[in-house]
C-alpha cells in the first residue's frame, strides 16, 4: 500500500499545524507550517498556492491536483466549496499555482485544501490551510493617523537626539458575540501591539523597514482569541523610532532621510456572530503619552529604560489614563499602504554566555562566545534607582576593555533603571546590537552568567541548508557565514549590525544572495528588496548604492546598482517566479539607458565607476597595519565589463518576458562594448593591469575570445600561485567570481586551496584570529578601525554558491528555473574526503553526500517527490560507475532520476 504525505502551503503564506489522519489506503499528513509566517492580510488578488508531497515511492510525479477554497473549514468539500473549486486539473505543477477564484472582499479569511493524483496513486485531502485578504484599497482603511508631531520638554532633538517611545491606548466595548476579529496596523517607525495586556504576535522590530515616502507596510493579526466577548477591551501600542525618526544621523555628509515623528494607524475589524461588523480605529479619542519608561531608543545608541516611569496595566482595561494626552491627528506618511509580504524579525535563537569576568570597579565583561546580532535579556534585583548599563562590542582590547573605536559614534548602550527591590527580567524593544562582548556596569550585587541570555534577532525565515565537509576550516567558515548572514537580515540585507551604519548596501550581496538562497528561505526578503531598489530609482533612471536609500548615495556606478539585475536573475533562477523579472525589467532598462547616456564614451567604455574592486587585501599584513581601507579605486574596466554582462542579462530577461523586440539593441550594444573593451583593456594575454579581478571578470562574463582563454586564465593562476604564493588578491568584486571561475576552468583544486587557507589573506585567516563571523576587511585584525566591521558578509563573494553548486553540486537547471528539474553535478575535488549538503527546496529536501573510501567514491543523492534530477557523472577514464550496486553502461555521462534516494559508486 502506498504511503503519501502531502502538505500544502501558500506562497506568501503559512499554514497552521493540525493533526494527521490516516485514510483508507493512502494516508495524507497534516498541514505543516511551511513558508511565510504571516498568512493574514495579504493584498494579492490571485495568490499563489503551493503544496509539497512529502513522501512517495520512487519516481513519484504529480499528474493532477484539485484545490478547494471556502469561507469556512466545514465547507471544504467538492460540492460545498463556496469560494473556488479548481476541479481536477491535469498538471505536474505543485508550486505557485494561481488561485483563480473571484477576487476576495476586503478583510476576508478563506480556508483551502488540496488533493493530488500521482503516477503511484492519489492522496487523501490534505489538511486545511488558510489565508486572509487584507485592506487593499485606501478607502478600506478607517480612522486617521495619530501621533505627536513634536518632541517633549525632556526630549532633545539636536544631533544625537533622545526621543522616547510613544504610547497609545484605547478602550472599547464589545457587546455581542465575536465571530472573528483582525487587527491591521501601520506603526512607524516600529511598533509593539498589545490587546488586553498581552503582546499580539511574536514579531519584534516590526514592521519591515521601507522608504516611507514610497511605501508603508501594514501587518495583520487574527486576534479573535484575544478579544473579550461581551466585555470592555483595551488596545495598546508602543511606537519606537526605527528608521522613521532618524535625526540622530543628521550630521551625515549625505543627509539621511528623516521621515518625522512616530505615528500610527490601527483598524481592528470585528465581525459579530449576528453578521454585523464594527471597526475600532485610531482617532483623537485615543490617549497617548511620551512620558513612559522607554526614554530613548534607536538602532545605534541603544535603549534607555527607566522602570520608575512604568505605568502598570496601561494596555489593559481600567487603567486611569486621565493624565495622558489626547492623541493628535498627524499627516499620513506619503508612501503607498501595502501588505507586508516578507517576514518580520523575531527572536530566532537564545545564546548562553560562556564567561563573565570582573574588570574593576563595578564593571564586568560578559562573553557570548559568538559575534551575534540582537540583544541581551537580563535578570536583576536591587534597589530603586540602581542603574545598570549594558554596552556592546565585537571584541576586546588587549587590556581587556571593550574595543569601541570600530563602532564609530554608535553609543550601543542599553540602560535600565530599577524602580524597586523586586526581581525583574528585562530586555530592550526598539534597538539591536552586533556584539560578542558586553560590559555590564552598575549591576546591583554580583552578576552571574545565568542572569543573562543573548537573544539572536533576524527575519523569521527558516534555515533550509546544511553543509558539512571533511575539512574543519571550511566547516567553520560556513558557520561564520551563517551567523553573519542571518544576523544581517533586518527586513533588508544590511552591511553590518554594529557601527553607526547598518545600511542595505547593494554591492555587498550581488552574488552572495545566490549562495544565501541555499542556506535561508529568503525569497520573500529579496523580493521585497527588489521593490526597495525599484522604488529608490530617480525619475531620470538613476539607481542608488543603498536601498532603501536612507543614506542618499546615488554615485552612479555599474556594480552596486547592478545588484538589482543580479538579485532578480537569482530569484528567477532559484524560484521560477517570473514576476521578479516582469516587475523590474522596465526600471532596469531605464537605468542602463541612463548610465549609457551619461557615461559611455564613443569607444563604448563606461567611464564611471565608484568603488572599484572594493577592499582588496593589502600586499601584506604589515603593509595593511593601521591603514585606512576606505580607498576608492574606480575602474572603467570593471564598469565596462559589467555593462557587457548586463546587456547579456537583459537579452535573457527579454527572452523570458517574450519581448524579443528589445533584444537586437542589447545585442548590438553588447558587441560594441565588447569591441571597445578589447581595444581599451586587452594586452597580450591579460586585461588591464593584470590584476586578478581584471582577468577574472572577462573570463567569467565570456568576453575573452576562445583562443585566448587559456592564456588569460593562466595569468590568474600565476598570480595566485606565484605572485600571491597561493592566495587571493581580490576585493568585493573579484571575489564574487573567483571560486566559480577557477572551477569552471578546471582548477577547483586551487579554489579549494584558497578556501582552506589559514594564512593572510583568507577566510581561514579570520578564523585563526578569532573571528566567529566574516570580517569586512581581509586584514581586519590590523586595519585602521574607522571602517572595519567584524561582521560583514560581502567578502564571502561566491564562496557559498561554490559550496552548494560546486562542492555539493546542487543547482537549479539553467533552462528549468525553480528546482522542478535540477542538476546534481559536484566537483569531487582532490583534497576533500567528504561533502555532505542538503537543501530544502519547495518540493522537498535535495541531498548530495559524497565520501572517499580508499580510492572509491560513494555518492548518495536524494531527489524530492515531483522533481527530476539530472545527475552528471564525473569524467573518469578508467573507472566504472555503479548505481545502487548495479554497474552502469560504459560511456554514461549523465543520468536522469525521479524522486528517491540513490547511491552511486565509482
Ligand atoms: C562601506 C560598507 C559597505 C560597502 C560600502 C561601499 O560603507 O563597508 O559594505 O558596500 O562601504
Short mmCIF file of N, CA, C and O in Angstrom, two decimals, residues 538-649:
data_model
loop_
_atom_site.label_atom_id
_atom_site.label_comp_id
_atom_site.label_asym_id
_atom_site.label_seq_id
_atom_site.Cartn_x
_atom_site.Cartn_y
_atom_site.Cartn_z
N UNK A 538 15.45 57.14 -9.28
CA UNK A 538 15.09 58.53 -9.55
C UNK A 538 14.33 58.60 -10.88
O UNK A 538 14.47 57.70 -11.71
N UNK A 539 13.64 59.71 -11.06
CA UNK A 539 12.85 59.85 -12.28
C UNK A 539 13.72 59.74 -13.54
O UNK A 539 13.28 59.25 -14.57
N UNK A 540 14.97 60.17 -13.43
CA UNK A 540 15.84 60.11 -14.61
C UNK A 540 16.44 58.73 -14.85
O UNK A 540 17.14 58.51 -15.83
N UNK A 541 16.21 57.80 -13.92
CA UNK A 541 16.71 56.44 -14.12
C UNK A 541 17.81 56.04 -13.15
O UNK A 541 18.16 54.87 -13.06
N UNK A 542 18.38 57.00 -12.42
CA UNK A 542 19.49 56.67 -11.52
C UNK A 542 19.05 55.68 -10.45
O UNK A 542 17.94 55.78 -9.91
N UNK A 543 19.91 54.73 -10.15
CA UNK A 543 19.68 53.80 -9.05
C UNK A 543 20.72 54.07 -7.97
O UNK A 543 21.84 54.45 -8.27
N UNK A 544 20.34 53.85 -6.72
CA UNK A 544 21.26 54.15 -5.61
C UNK A 544 22.23 53.01 -5.31
O UNK A 544 22.09 51.91 -5.82
N UNK A 545 23.18 53.30 -4.45
CA UNK A 545 24.11 52.27 -3.95
C UNK A 545 23.54 51.60 -2.71
O UNK A 545 24.01 50.55 -2.28
N UNK A 546 22.57 52.30 -2.06
CA UNK A 546 21.95 51.82 -0.83
C UNK A 546 20.44 51.88 -1.03
O UNK A 546 19.93 52.92 -1.45
N UNK A 547 19.73 50.79 -0.76
CA UNK A 547 18.26 50.84 -0.89
C UNK A 547 17.61 49.96 0.17
O UNK A 547 18.03 48.83 0.36
N UNK A 548 16.55 50.46 0.86
CA UNK A 548 16.01 51.80 0.76
C UNK A 548 17.13 52.84 0.95
O UNK A 548 18.03 52.62 1.76
N UNK A 549 17.01 53.95 0.23
CA UNK A 549 18.10 54.92 0.20
C UNK A 549 18.07 55.84 1.42
O UNK A 549 17.91 57.05 1.31
N UNK A 550 18.20 55.23 2.61
CA UNK A 550 18.28 56.05 3.84
C UNK A 550 19.51 56.94 3.77
O UNK A 550 19.47 58.10 4.14
N UNK A 551 20.61 56.37 3.35
CA UNK A 551 21.79 57.16 3.03
C UNK A 551 21.68 57.47 1.55
O UNK A 551 21.54 56.56 0.74
N UNK A 552 21.78 58.73 1.24
CA UNK A 552 21.44 59.16 -0.12
C UNK A 552 22.64 59.06 -1.04
O UNK A 552 23.18 60.05 -1.49
N UNK A 553 23.06 57.86 -1.34
CA UNK A 553 24.19 57.68 -2.25
C UNK A 553 23.69 57.29 -3.64
O UNK A 553 23.30 56.15 -3.86
N UNK A 554 23.70 58.27 -4.52
CA UNK A 554 23.41 57.97 -5.93
C UNK A 554 24.71 58.30 -6.67
O UNK A 554 24.83 59.33 -7.29
N UNK A 555 25.69 57.42 -6.54
CA UNK A 555 27.02 57.79 -7.02
C UNK A 555 27.26 57.38 -8.47
O UNK A 555 28.31 57.66 -9.01
N UNK A 556 26.30 56.70 -9.06
CA UNK A 556 26.41 56.25 -10.46
C UNK A 556 27.61 55.34 -10.68
O UNK A 556 28.73 55.79 -10.90
N UNK A 557 27.34 54.08 -10.63
CA UNK A 557 28.36 53.09 -10.98
C UNK A 557 27.62 51.86 -11.46
O UNK A 557 26.39 51.79 -11.33
N UNK A 558 28.31 50.91 -12.02
CA UNK A 558 27.63 49.72 -12.55
C UNK A 558 27.46 48.63 -11.50
O UNK A 558 26.50 47.87 -11.54
N UNK A 559 28.40 48.54 -10.58
CA UNK A 559 28.44 47.35 -9.73
C UNK A 559 27.43 47.37 -8.58
O UNK A 559 26.73 46.38 -8.37
N UNK A 560 27.34 48.47 -7.85
CA UNK A 560 26.40 48.46 -6.72
C UNK A 560 24.95 48.46 -7.23
O UNK A 560 24.22 47.50 -6.96
N UNK A 561 24.54 49.47 -8.01
CA UNK A 561 23.16 49.43 -8.52
C UNK A 561 22.87 48.18 -9.35
O UNK A 561 21.75 47.68 -9.35
N UNK A 562 23.89 47.66 -10.02
CA UNK A 562 23.69 46.49 -10.88
C UNK A 562 23.25 45.26 -10.11
O UNK A 562 22.75 44.29 -10.69
N UNK A 563 23.41 45.29 -8.81
CA UNK A 563 22.93 44.19 -7.97
C UNK A 563 21.44 43.97 -8.19
O UNK A 563 20.92 42.87 -8.04
N UNK A 564 20.77 45.04 -8.58
CA UNK A 564 19.34 44.96 -8.90
C UNK A 564 19.08 43.84 -9.91
O UNK A 564 18.21 42.99 -9.72
N UNK A 565 19.87 43.83 -10.99
CA UNK A 565 19.67 42.81 -12.02
C UNK A 565 20.06 41.42 -11.49
O UNK A 565 19.42 40.42 -11.80
N UNK A 566 21.12 41.41 -10.69
CA UNK A 566 21.64 40.11 -10.26
C UNK A 566 20.70 39.42 -9.26
O UNK A 566 20.55 38.21 -9.27
N UNK A 567 20.07 40.22 -8.41
CA UNK A 567 19.12 39.63 -7.46
C UNK A 567 17.88 39.12 -8.21
O UNK A 567 17.37 38.04 -7.92
N UNK A 568 17.45 39.90 -9.20
CA UNK A 568 16.27 39.46 -9.97
C UNK A 568 16.59 38.16 -10.70
O UNK A 568 15.79 37.22 -10.71
N UNK A 569 17.76 38.10 -11.29
CA UNK A 569 18.15 36.88 -12.01
C UNK A 569 18.22 35.69 -11.06
O UNK A 569 17.73 34.59 -11.34
N UNK A 570 18.82 35.94 -9.89
CA UNK A 570 18.95 34.86 -8.90
C UNK A 570 17.57 34.35 -8.48
O UNK A 570 17.31 33.15 -8.49
N UNK A 571 16.67 35.27 -8.18
CA UNK A 571 15.34 34.83 -7.71
C UNK A 571 14.59 34.08 -8.80
O UNK A 571 13.90 33.09 -8.53
N UNK A 572 14.73 34.55 -10.02
CA UNK A 572 14.06 33.85 -11.12
C UNK A 572 14.64 32.43 -11.27
O UNK A 572 13.93 31.44 -11.33
N UNK A 573 15.95 32.37 -11.27
CA UNK A 573 16.63 31.08 -11.43
C UNK A 573 16.26 30.10 -10.31
O UNK A 573 15.98 28.94 -10.53
N UNK A 574 16.22 30.61 -9.10
CA UNK A 574 16.03 29.72 -7.95
C UNK A 574 14.57 29.41 -7.66
O UNK A 574 14.27 28.41 -7.03
N UNK A 575 13.67 30.31 -8.08
CA UNK A 575 12.26 30.08 -7.74
C UNK A 575 11.36 29.91 -8.95
O UNK A 575 10.23 29.44 -8.81
N UNK A 576 11.83 30.33 -10.10
CA UNK A 576 10.98 30.25 -11.29
C UNK A 576 9.89 31.32 -11.30
O UNK A 576 9.02 31.32 -12.16
N UNK A 577 9.94 32.24 -10.37
CA UNK A 577 8.91 33.29 -10.27
C UNK A 577 9.21 34.38 -11.29
O UNK A 577 10.09 35.21 -11.09
N UNK A 578 8.46 34.38 -12.36
CA UNK A 578 8.73 35.29 -13.48
C UNK A 578 8.43 36.75 -13.11
O UNK A 578 8.95 37.68 -13.70
N UNK A 579 7.60 36.94 -12.08
CA UNK A 579 7.21 38.31 -11.72
C UNK A 579 8.42 39.14 -11.28
O UNK A 579 8.42 40.34 -11.42
N UNK A 580 9.45 38.49 -10.77
CA UNK A 580 10.61 39.27 -10.34
C UNK A 580 11.29 39.92 -11.54
O UNK A 580 11.91 40.98 -11.43
N UNK A 581 11.18 39.30 -12.70
CA UNK A 581 11.73 39.91 -13.92
C UNK A 581 10.71 40.92 -14.45
O UNK A 581 11.05 42.06 -14.75
N UNK A 582 9.48 40.50 -14.52
CA UNK A 582 8.47 41.36 -15.14
C UNK A 582 8.33 42.69 -14.42
O UNK A 582 8.29 43.75 -15.02
N UNK A 583 8.30 42.64 -13.10
CA UNK A 583 8.08 43.87 -12.34
C UNK A 583 9.27 44.82 -12.39
O UNK A 583 9.11 46.01 -12.16
N UNK A 584 10.44 44.30 -12.64
CA UNK A 584 11.63 45.14 -12.53
C UNK A 584 12.30 45.47 -13.85
O UNK A 584 13.15 46.35 -13.91
N UNK A 585 11.90 44.77 -14.87
CA UNK A 585 12.56 44.95 -16.16
C UNK A 585 12.55 46.40 -16.66
O UNK A 585 13.59 46.93 -17.05
N UNK A 586 11.40 47.08 -16.65
CA UNK A 586 11.40 48.46 -17.16
C UNK A 586 12.37 49.37 -16.40
O UNK A 586 13.05 50.19 -17.01
N UNK A 587 12.45 49.20 -15.09
CA UNK A 587 13.34 50.06 -14.30
C UNK A 587 14.81 49.74 -14.62
O UNK A 587 15.65 50.64 -14.67
N UNK A 588 15.11 48.48 -14.84
CA UNK A 588 16.48 48.11 -15.21
C UNK A 588 16.87 48.75 -16.53
O UNK A 588 17.97 49.26 -16.70
N UNK A 589 15.93 48.68 -17.45
CA UNK A 589 16.17 49.22 -18.78
C UNK A 589 16.44 50.72 -18.70
O UNK A 589 17.38 51.23 -19.32
N UNK A 590 15.62 51.39 -17.91
CA UNK A 590 15.80 52.85 -17.75
C UNK A 590 17.16 53.17 -17.16
O UNK A 590 17.84 54.10 -17.57
N UNK A 591 17.57 52.37 -16.17
CA UNK A 591 18.86 52.63 -15.52
C UNK A 591 20.02 52.42 -16.50
O UNK A 591 20.95 53.22 -16.56
N UNK A 592 19.95 51.35 -17.29
CA UNK A 592 21.04 51.07 -18.23
C UNK A 592 21.14 52.16 -19.30
O UNK A 592 22.23 52.54 -19.72
N UNK A 593 19.99 52.69 -19.70
CA UNK A 593 19.99 53.80 -20.67
C UNK A 593 20.59 55.04 -20.01
O UNK A 593 21.42 55.74 -20.61
N UNK A 594 20.18 55.28 -18.80
CA UNK A 594 20.70 56.43 -18.04
C UNK A 594 22.23 56.38 -17.96
O UNK A 594 22.92 57.36 -18.21
N UNK A 595 22.77 55.22 -17.63
CA UNK A 595 24.21 55.09 -17.48
C UNK A 595 24.92 55.26 -18.83
O UNK A 595 25.94 55.93 -18.92
N UNK A 596 24.36 54.65 -19.88
CA UNK A 596 24.99 54.75 -21.20
C UNK A 596 24.97 56.20 -21.68
O UNK A 596 25.97 56.72 -22.17
N UNK A 597 23.83 56.86 -21.47
CA UNK A 597 23.70 58.26 -21.92
C UNK A 597 24.75 59.15 -21.28
O UNK A 597 25.30 60.03 -21.91
N UNK A 598 25.02 58.91 -20.03
CA UNK A 598 25.90 59.83 -19.31
C UNK A 598 27.37 59.42 -19.32
O UNK A 598 28.25 60.25 -19.24
N UNK A 599 27.60 58.11 -19.31
CA UNK A 599 28.97 57.68 -19.00
C UNK A 599 29.61 56.78 -20.04
O UNK A 599 30.70 56.28 -19.83
N UNK A 600 28.94 56.54 -21.16
CA UNK A 600 29.58 55.68 -22.15
C UNK A 600 30.24 56.57 -23.21
O UNK A 600 29.58 57.42 -23.79
N UNK A 601 31.52 56.37 -23.43
CA UNK A 601 32.19 57.24 -24.41
C UNK A 601 32.04 56.69 -25.82
O UNK A 601 31.41 55.65 -26.03
N UNK A 602 32.65 57.39 -26.78
CA UNK A 602 32.43 56.97 -28.17
C UNK A 602 33.06 55.62 -28.48
O UNK A 602 32.67 54.95 -29.42
N UNK A 603 33.97 55.17 -27.64
CA UNK A 603 34.53 53.84 -27.86
C UNK A 603 33.82 52.79 -26.97
O UNK A 603 34.36 51.72 -26.70
N UNK A 604 32.65 53.10 -26.46
CA UNK A 604 31.81 52.16 -25.70
C UNK A 604 32.43 51.73 -24.37
O UNK A 604 32.18 50.64 -23.86
N UNK A 605 33.24 52.60 -23.83
CA UNK A 605 33.78 52.34 -22.49
C UNK A 605 32.88 53.08 -21.50
O UNK A 605 32.57 54.26 -21.71
N UNK A 606 32.46 52.39 -20.45
CA UNK A 606 31.69 53.07 -19.40
C UNK A 606 32.73 53.66 -18.45
O UNK A 606 33.42 52.95 -17.73
N UNK A 607 32.84 54.96 -18.51
CA UNK A 607 33.98 55.61 -17.85
C UNK A 607 33.79 55.80 -16.35
O UNK A 607 34.75 56.06 -15.64
N UNK A 608 32.56 55.67 -15.89
CA UNK A 608 32.30 56.00 -14.49
C UNK A 608 32.18 54.74 -13.63
O UNK A 608 31.40 53.85 -13.92
N UNK A 609 32.97 54.74 -12.55
CA UNK A 609 32.84 53.70 -11.52
C UNK A 609 33.04 54.42 -10.19
O UNK A 609 33.54 55.54 -10.16
N UNK A 610 32.64 53.80 -9.10
CA UNK A 610 32.82 54.48 -7.80
C UNK A 610 33.82 53.76 -6.91
O UNK A 610 34.73 54.36 -6.39
N UNK A 611 33.61 52.49 -6.70
CA UNK A 611 34.34 51.80 -5.63
C UNK A 611 35.47 50.90 -6.11
O UNK A 611 36.29 50.45 -5.31
N UNK A 612 35.48 50.62 -7.42
CA UNK A 612 36.49 49.69 -7.93
C UNK A 612 36.31 48.33 -7.29
O UNK A 612 35.20 47.95 -6.89
N UNK A 613 37.39 47.58 -7.19
CA UNK A 613 37.32 46.28 -6.53
C UNK A 613 37.51 46.55 -5.03
O UNK A 613 38.58 46.32 -4.46
N UNK A 614 36.47 47.02 -4.44
CA UNK A 614 36.43 47.49 -3.05
C UNK A 614 37.13 46.53 -2.09
O UNK A 614 36.91 45.33 -2.17
N UNK A 615 37.90 47.08 -1.19
CA UNK A 615 38.62 46.37 -0.12
C UNK A 615 39.44 45.17 -0.59
O UNK A 615 39.40 44.09 0.00
N UNK A 616 40.27 45.41 -1.62
CA UNK A 616 41.26 44.37 -1.95
C UNK A 616 42.23 44.24 -0.78
O UNK A 616 42.45 45.20 -0.03
N UNK A 617 42.82 43.07 -0.59
CA UNK A 617 43.74 42.94 0.53
C UNK A 617 45.02 43.75 0.29
O UNK A 617 45.45 43.86 -0.87
N UNK A 618 45.60 44.32 1.31
CA UNK A 618 46.91 44.97 1.14
C UNK A 618 47.94 43.90 0.81
O UNK A 618 47.69 42.71 1.06
N UNK A 619 49.09 44.30 0.26
CA UNK A 619 50.08 43.30 -0.16
C UNK A 619 50.55 42.40 0.99
O UNK A 619 50.94 41.25 0.75
N UNK A 620 50.53 42.91 2.19
CA UNK A 620 50.91 42.07 3.33
C UNK A 620 50.22 42.61 4.56
O UNK A 620 49.72 43.74 4.56
N UNK A 621 50.23 41.83 5.60
CA UNK A 621 49.62 42.26 6.86
C UNK A 621 50.36 43.48 7.40
O UNK A 621 49.73 44.44 7.86
N UNK A 622 51.66 43.46 7.25
CA UNK A 622 52.46 44.61 7.73
C UNK A 622 52.05 45.87 6.97
O UNK A 622 51.83 46.92 7.56
N UNK A 623 51.92 45.73 5.64
CA UNK A 623 51.59 46.91 4.83
C UNK A 623 50.19 47.43 5.18
O UNK A 623 49.91 48.62 5.02
N UNK A 624 49.33 46.54 5.66
CA UNK A 624 47.97 46.97 5.95
C UNK A 624 47.79 47.48 7.36
O UNK A 624 46.75 48.04 7.70
N UNK A 625 48.79 47.29 8.18
CA UNK A 625 48.64 47.62 9.60
C UNK A 625 48.40 49.12 9.80
O UNK A 625 49.17 49.95 9.30
N UNK A 626 47.31 49.42 10.46
CA UNK A 626 46.98 50.82 10.76
C UNK A 626 46.45 51.59 9.56
O UNK A 626 46.20 52.78 9.65
N UNK A 627 46.30 50.89 8.43
CA UNK A 627 45.89 51.60 7.22
C UNK A 627 44.38 51.71 7.11
O UNK A 627 43.63 50.81 7.50
N UNK A 628 43.97 52.81 6.53
CA UNK A 628 42.57 53.04 6.23
C UNK A 628 42.19 52.22 4.99
O UNK A 628 42.85 52.32 3.97
N UNK A 629 41.14 51.44 5.08
CA UNK A 629 40.76 50.61 3.93
C UNK A 629 39.73 51.30 3.04
O UNK A 629 39.35 50.78 2.01
N UNK A 630 39.31 52.47 3.44
CA UNK A 630 38.26 53.19 2.74
C UNK A 630 38.84 53.91 1.51
O UNK A 630 38.76 55.13 1.39
N UNK A 631 39.42 53.13 0.61
CA UNK A 631 40.07 53.75 -0.55
C UNK A 631 39.33 53.34 -1.81
O UNK A 631 39.16 52.15 -2.08
N UNK A 632 38.89 54.34 -2.55
CA UNK A 632 38.16 54.04 -3.79
C UNK A 632 39.15 54.01 -4.95
O UNK A 632 39.93 54.93 -5.13
N UNK A 633 39.08 52.94 -5.73
CA UNK A 633 39.93 52.85 -6.92
C UNK A 633 39.04 52.59 -8.12
O UNK A 633 38.95 51.45 -8.61
N UNK A 634 38.33 53.63 -8.59
CA UNK A 634 37.38 53.44 -9.69
C UNK A 634 38.07 52.78 -10.88
O UNK A 634 39.23 53.07 -11.17
N UNK A 635 37.36 51.90 -11.54
CA UNK A 635 37.95 51.15 -12.64
C UNK A 635 36.97 51.07 -13.79
O UNK A 635 35.90 50.47 -13.67
N UNK A 636 37.33 51.68 -14.91
CA UNK A 636 36.48 51.63 -16.10
C UNK A 636 36.44 50.20 -16.65
O UNK A 636 35.49 49.82 -17.33
N UNK A 637 37.47 49.43 -16.35
CA UNK A 637 37.45 48.03 -16.78
C UNK A 637 36.27 47.32 -16.11
O UNK A 637 35.50 46.61 -16.75
N UNK A 638 36.14 47.55 -14.81
CA UNK A 638 35.04 46.91 -14.09
C UNK A 638 33.69 47.38 -14.62
O UNK A 638 32.81 46.58 -14.94
N UNK A 639 33.52 48.70 -14.74
CA UNK A 639 32.19 49.19 -15.14
C UNK A 639 31.85 48.74 -16.56
O UNK A 639 30.69 48.39 -16.84
N UNK A 640 32.84 48.70 -17.44
CA UNK A 640 32.56 48.30 -18.82
C UNK A 640 32.25 46.80 -18.91
O UNK A 640 31.32 46.38 -19.60
N UNK A 641 33.02 46.01 -18.17
CA UNK A 641 32.76 44.56 -18.17
C UNK A 641 31.33 44.30 -17.67
O UNK A 641 30.61 43.47 -18.23
N UNK A 642 30.92 45.01 -16.64
CA UNK A 642 29.56 44.80 -16.12
C UNK A 642 28.50 45.26 -17.12
O UNK A 642 27.44 44.67 -17.22
N UNK A 643 28.80 46.34 -17.83
CA UNK A 643 27.80 46.77 -18.81
C UNK A 643 27.57 45.66 -19.84
O UNK A 643 26.44 45.34 -20.19
N UNK A 644 28.67 45.07 -20.26
CA UNK A 644 28.59 43.94 -21.20
C UNK A 644 27.73 42.82 -20.61
O UNK A 644 26.79 42.32 -21.23
N UNK A 645 28.08 42.45 -19.39
CA UNK A 645 27.37 41.36 -18.72
C UNK A 645 25.87 41.67 -18.60
O UNK A 645 25.02 40.81 -18.79
N UNK A 646 25.57 42.91 -18.30
CA UNK A 646 24.16 43.27 -18.11
C UNK A 646 23.39 43.28 -19.44
O UNK A 646 22.19 43.02 -19.47
N UNK A 647 24.08 43.60 -20.53
CA UNK A 647 23.40 43.52 -21.84
C UNK A 647 23.01 42.06 -22.12
O UNK A 647 21.93 41.79 -22.64
N UNK A 648 23.88 41.18 -21.73
CA UNK A 648 23.59 39.75 -21.89
C UNK A 648 22.38 39.37 -21.02
O UNK A 648 21.47 38.67 -21.45
N UNK A 649 22.40 39.84 -19.78
CA UNK A 649 21.29 39.51 -18.88
C UNK A 649 19.98 40.11 -19.39
O UNK A 649 18.93 39.47 -19.31
#
